[in-house]
């Protein structure tokens, strides 16, 4: 199978990644994610190549092959999440209800609200990304037609037990019993966006070899590029603001490490801290190439769970479609 | 071919939506437009003899572009070019002429230049390694600052400088960022356009990874111009002018956007109405790097042309 070749290459890449990452760790990390980092080191079985695949697993709806529809529907779930987060943050409202119907269990987004932006530029960025993500939802739905999945339940809340707070707590940004409110100010909004953005890039890259239809492939490449533009925008803005507020840089490293602690032993993630005299706006391996995540690894992060489960975190009742399970990355 | 027809139809449908978004953009803002005006071609120049291309051909085409980017950033960031071991290969070898180090005033811009230079060098090394013995040599590259240089010709086509004047991308932070802007979005559209041509899944995923990195770079450059453009609006105008100059070279479809805000939203990511990045065919990419809307095999940033089998720009 072609996919095995991909696994081998990924295995080789993991090694280089770890080299660059080792350099990064020596170069800088200090405070914020110290405990998380320690946890990572324990979990990192260097040399063991673990790239869990979104393979068919016991499920009420058997999905023998990851057809293009399954892959695009998986992406649609993620786009619902991103689109609703940015739509509430930028506009205080949901994306149009006409964009939410479909197969599976429909759900509602809970807890999102408008940010009162201090920096007008950040407000403009939020509105741009909100428009783009809504366009992605509409585009994928039009491509999938009657096969499109419905929006599942989404947890966008600022509750103490909400997904954002759980993610921020895992990163060491807040303590036990505290809440992380992504809508409280520009900085929190940017960090919340940071939680998602690079993940989208790795998800579309990881899915690229699974898409067989060339038209869909090129479209997916176009969404991949859009997600990378967004991620570059968010990271550049955090980097720039981090010059005056270094805790923002620490926070990106802590979130990155928290993500890494969820998705298996390979290091697929980087914050924005300088490496030597260079910035680190672009998270890449030593070949200058962006990382890939399998669908299962993406679900580890979206569900905030390193075990194989079918719901949790930002998707309290799981995603819709054939690709549901997170990888067993523990 | 069936596939080409299918893709073409999708492209045409998208071109329409693009034009709609673009019209809005233009109505909203444009003032100082580029010289040449838009080409009137009605056909989308979607490549010649694509069916015979191998993955090696496509990756070698990309390698030529990476040589150009890597040399520009390497000189700008460090004052020296790539090491000779990264330049050998098949075809006609050349040198990169006229690059020099920028004396950055904003340390963040220097840090960005260092990062991008390292990434582009890594792309050259990776592609050379992936292609193996048939990797093309670096062709002749013009990254110089004379009044007749590629950068000056590009800037003149965009209306940024007048007749006989020079555009020096190494003179200041702002000029460096605009020099980078000339390339960055083009790389994204080139890799996206090439994505359906790559058959090997491993190469495909790697190319997707380079595509992502080019988009991160492009966003870095565009965001930085956006931030600096608040105090210096001429920078925003310049991105629109460069975008229009590129559009005047690559055919009638609008595949490009500057960073001027659209309504109350920024425009860091240049996308069509579906939120997708644009594609350019190899021929369209060569239109831009050769700075020529006709079908030619050399010019602009590649005075002797690129090496490999894909060498001719599209006839627009």
PDB file of N, CA, C and O in Angstrom, chain A residues 5 7 19 21 51 83 94 96 116 120 158 167 178 185 191 194 260 268 270 283 290 302 318 320 327:
ATOM      1  N   UNK A   5       4.457   3.512   2.418  1.00  0.00           N
ATOM      2  CA  UNK A   5       5.602   4.335   2.025  1.00  0.00           C
ATOM      3  C   UNK A   5       5.557   5.651   2.784  1.00  0.00           C
ATOM      4  O   UNK A   5       6.556   6.131   3.300  1.00  0.00           O
ATOM      5  N   UNK A   7       4.298   6.160   5.603  1.00  0.00           N
ATOM      6  CA  UNK A   7       4.695   5.904   6.991  1.00  0.00           C
ATOM      7  C   UNK A   7       6.204   5.883   7.128  1.00  0.00           C
ATOM      8  O   UNK A   7       6.757   6.439   8.072  1.00  0.00           O
ATOM      9  N   UNK A  19      15.640  16.119  16.018  1.00  0.00           N
ATOM     10  CA  UNK A  19      16.917  16.811  16.094  1.00  0.00           C
ATOM     11  C   UNK A  19      16.703  18.312  16.216  1.00  0.00           C
ATOM     12  O   UNK A  19      17.274  18.980  17.060  1.00  0.00           O
ATOM     13  N   UNK A  21      14.050  19.796  17.125  1.00  0.00           N
ATOM     14  CA  UNK A  21      13.328  20.080  18.351  1.00  0.00           C
ATOM     15  C   UNK A  21      14.268  20.039  19.561  1.00  0.00           C
ATOM     16  O   UNK A  21      14.166  20.858  20.468  1.00  0.00           O
ATOM     17  N   UNK A  51       3.114   6.458  14.068  1.00  0.00           N
ATOM     18  CA  UNK A  51       2.243   7.330  13.302  1.00  0.00           C
ATOM     19  C   UNK A  51       0.910   6.628  13.125  1.00  0.00           C
ATOM     20  O   UNK A  51       0.687   5.932  12.159  1.00  0.00           O
ATOM     21  N   UNK A  83     -14.856  27.787  11.899  1.00  0.00           N
ATOM     22  CA  UNK A  83     -15.754  28.840  11.405  1.00  0.00           C
ATOM     23  C   UNK A  83     -16.595  29.413  12.538  1.00  0.00           C
ATOM     24  O   UNK A  83     -16.784  30.638  12.636  1.00  0.00           O
ATOM     25  N   UNK A  94     -23.474  33.071  15.071  1.00  0.00           N
ATOM     26  CA  UNK A  94     -23.166  31.821  14.378  1.00  0.00           C
ATOM     27  C   UNK A  94     -23.050  32.075  12.878  1.00  0.00           C
ATOM     28  O   UNK A  94     -23.547  33.079  12.368  1.00  0.00           O
ATOM     29  N   UNK A  96     -24.390  31.211   9.105  1.00  0.00           N
ATOM     30  CA  UNK A  96     -25.807  31.028   8.746  1.00  0.00           C
ATOM     31  C   UNK A  96     -26.294  29.600   8.982  1.00  0.00           C
ATOM     32  O   UNK A  96     -25.565  28.635   8.721  1.00  0.00           O
ATOM     33  N   UNK A 116     -14.213  42.106  22.252  1.00  0.00           N
ATOM     34  CA  UNK A 116     -14.050  43.559  22.102  1.00  0.00           C
ATOM     35  C   UNK A 116     -12.570  43.811  21.848  1.00  0.00           C
ATOM     36  O   UNK A 116     -11.762  43.839  22.765  1.00  0.00           O
ATOM     37  N   UNK A 120      -7.205  47.465  16.465  1.00  0.00           N
ATOM     38  CA  UNK A 120      -8.106  47.350  15.308  1.00  0.00           C
ATOM     39  C   UNK A 120      -7.595  46.337  14.275  1.00  0.00           C
ATOM     40  O   UNK A 120      -8.398  45.704  13.578  1.00  0.00           O
ATOM     41  N   UNK A 158     -16.170  29.513  27.549  1.00  0.00           N
ATOM     42  CA  UNK A 158     -15.092  29.963  28.429  1.00  0.00           C
ATOM     43  C   UNK A 158     -15.261  29.376  29.825  1.00  0.00           C
ATOM     44  O   UNK A 158     -14.658  29.850  30.787  1.00  0.00           O
ATOM     45  N   UNK A 167      -7.792  22.831  27.567  1.00  0.00           N
ATOM     46  CA  UNK A 167      -6.577  22.914  26.745  1.00  0.00           C
ATOM     47  C   UNK A 167      -5.561  23.848  27.393  1.00  0.00           C
ATOM     48  O   UNK A 167      -4.365  23.540  27.473  1.00  0.00           O
ATOM     49  N   UNK A 178      -9.443  27.248  37.323  1.00  0.00           N
ATOM     50  CA  UNK A 178      -9.478  28.532  36.620  1.00  0.00           C
ATOM     51  C   UNK A 178     -10.020  28.355  35.202  1.00  0.00           C
ATOM     52  O   UNK A 178      -9.949  27.270  34.629  1.00  0.00           O
ATOM     53  N   UNK A 185      -9.907  39.189  25.562  1.00  0.00           N
ATOM     54  CA  UNK A 185      -9.049  40.260  25.045  1.00  0.00           C
ATOM     55  C   UNK A 185      -8.310  39.776  23.800  1.00  0.00           C
ATOM     56  O   UNK A 185      -8.411  38.604  23.422  1.00  0.00           O
ATOM     57  N   UNK A 191      -4.262  33.503  21.215  1.00  0.00           N
ATOM     58  CA  UNK A 191      -3.793  32.207  21.722  1.00  0.00           C
ATOM     59  C   UNK A 191      -4.814  31.103  21.430  1.00  0.00           C
ATOM     60  O   UNK A 191      -4.432  29.972  21.093  1.00  0.00           O
ATOM     61  N   UNK A 194      -4.398  30.241  17.989  1.00  0.00           N
ATOM     62  CA  UNK A 194      -3.156  29.469  17.865  1.00  0.00           C
ATOM     63  C   UNK A 194      -3.396  27.992  18.175  1.00  0.00           C
ATOM     64  O   UNK A 194      -2.767  27.116  17.567  1.00  0.00           O
ATOM     65  N   UNK A 260       1.602  18.376  21.563  1.00  0.00           N
ATOM     66  CA  UNK A 260       2.520  17.258  21.340  1.00  0.00           C
ATOM     67  C   UNK A 260       2.325  16.136  22.340  1.00  0.00           C
ATOM     68  O   UNK A 260       2.594  14.973  22.037  1.00  0.00           O
ATOM     69  N   UNK A 268       5.465  17.096  16.457  1.00  0.00           N
ATOM     70  CA  UNK A 268       4.841  17.638  15.247  1.00  0.00           C
ATOM     71  C   UNK A 268       4.476  19.097  15.402  1.00  0.00           C
ATOM     72  O   UNK A 268       3.634  19.604  14.673  1.00  0.00           O
ATOM     73  N   UNK A 270       5.551  23.276  17.014  1.00  0.00           N
ATOM     74  CA  UNK A 270       6.504  24.246  17.536  1.00  0.00           C
ATOM     75  C   UNK A 270       5.793  25.548  17.880  1.00  0.00           C
ATOM     76  O   UNK A 270       4.881  25.969  17.177  1.00  0.00           O
ATOM     77  N   UNK A 283       6.376  26.479  11.536  1.00  0.00           N
ATOM     78  CA  UNK A 283       6.764  25.227  12.184  1.00  0.00           C
ATOM     79  C   UNK A 283       7.103  24.180  11.130  1.00  0.00           C
ATOM     80  O   UNK A 283       6.218  23.705  10.416  1.00  0.00           O
ATOM     81  N   UNK A 290       6.389  21.430   6.309  1.00  0.00           N
ATOM     82  CA  UNK A 290       5.389  21.413   7.377  1.00  0.00           C
ATOM     83  C   UNK A 290       5.108  19.976   7.803  1.00  0.00           C
ATOM     84  O   UNK A 290       5.360  19.027   7.059  1.00  0.00           O
ATOM     85  N   UNK A 302      -8.360  17.616  19.002  1.00  0.00           N
ATOM     86  CA  UNK A 302      -9.708  18.185  19.059  1.00  0.00           C
ATOM     87  C   UNK A 302     -10.496  17.613  20.241  1.00  0.00           C
ATOM     88  O   UNK A 302     -11.291  18.313  20.866  1.00  0.00           O
ATOM     89  N   UNK A 318     -18.721  14.121  19.844  1.00  0.00           N
ATOM     90  CA  UNK A 318     -17.972  13.550  18.728  1.00  0.00           C
ATOM     91  C   UNK A 318     -18.233  14.266  17.421  1.00  0.00           C
ATOM     92  O   UNK A 318     -19.063  15.172  17.345  1.00  0.00           O
ATOM     93  N   UNK A 320     -19.220  14.111  13.233  1.00  0.00           N
ATOM     94  CA  UNK A 320     -20.072  13.329  12.346  1.00  0.00           C
ATOM     95  C   UNK A 320     -19.257  12.759  11.187  1.00  0.00           C
ATOM     96  O   UNK A 320     -18.244  13.325  10.791  1.00  0.00           O
ATOM     97  N   UNK A 327      -6.597   8.625  17.709  1.00  0.00           N
ATOM     98  CA  UNK A 327      -5.607   7.553  17.691  1.00  0.00           C
ATOM     99  C   UNK A 327      -5.254   7.131  19.118  1.00  0.00           C
ATOM    100  O   UNK A 327      -5.397   7.910  20.055  1.00  0.00           O
TER     101      UNK A 327
END
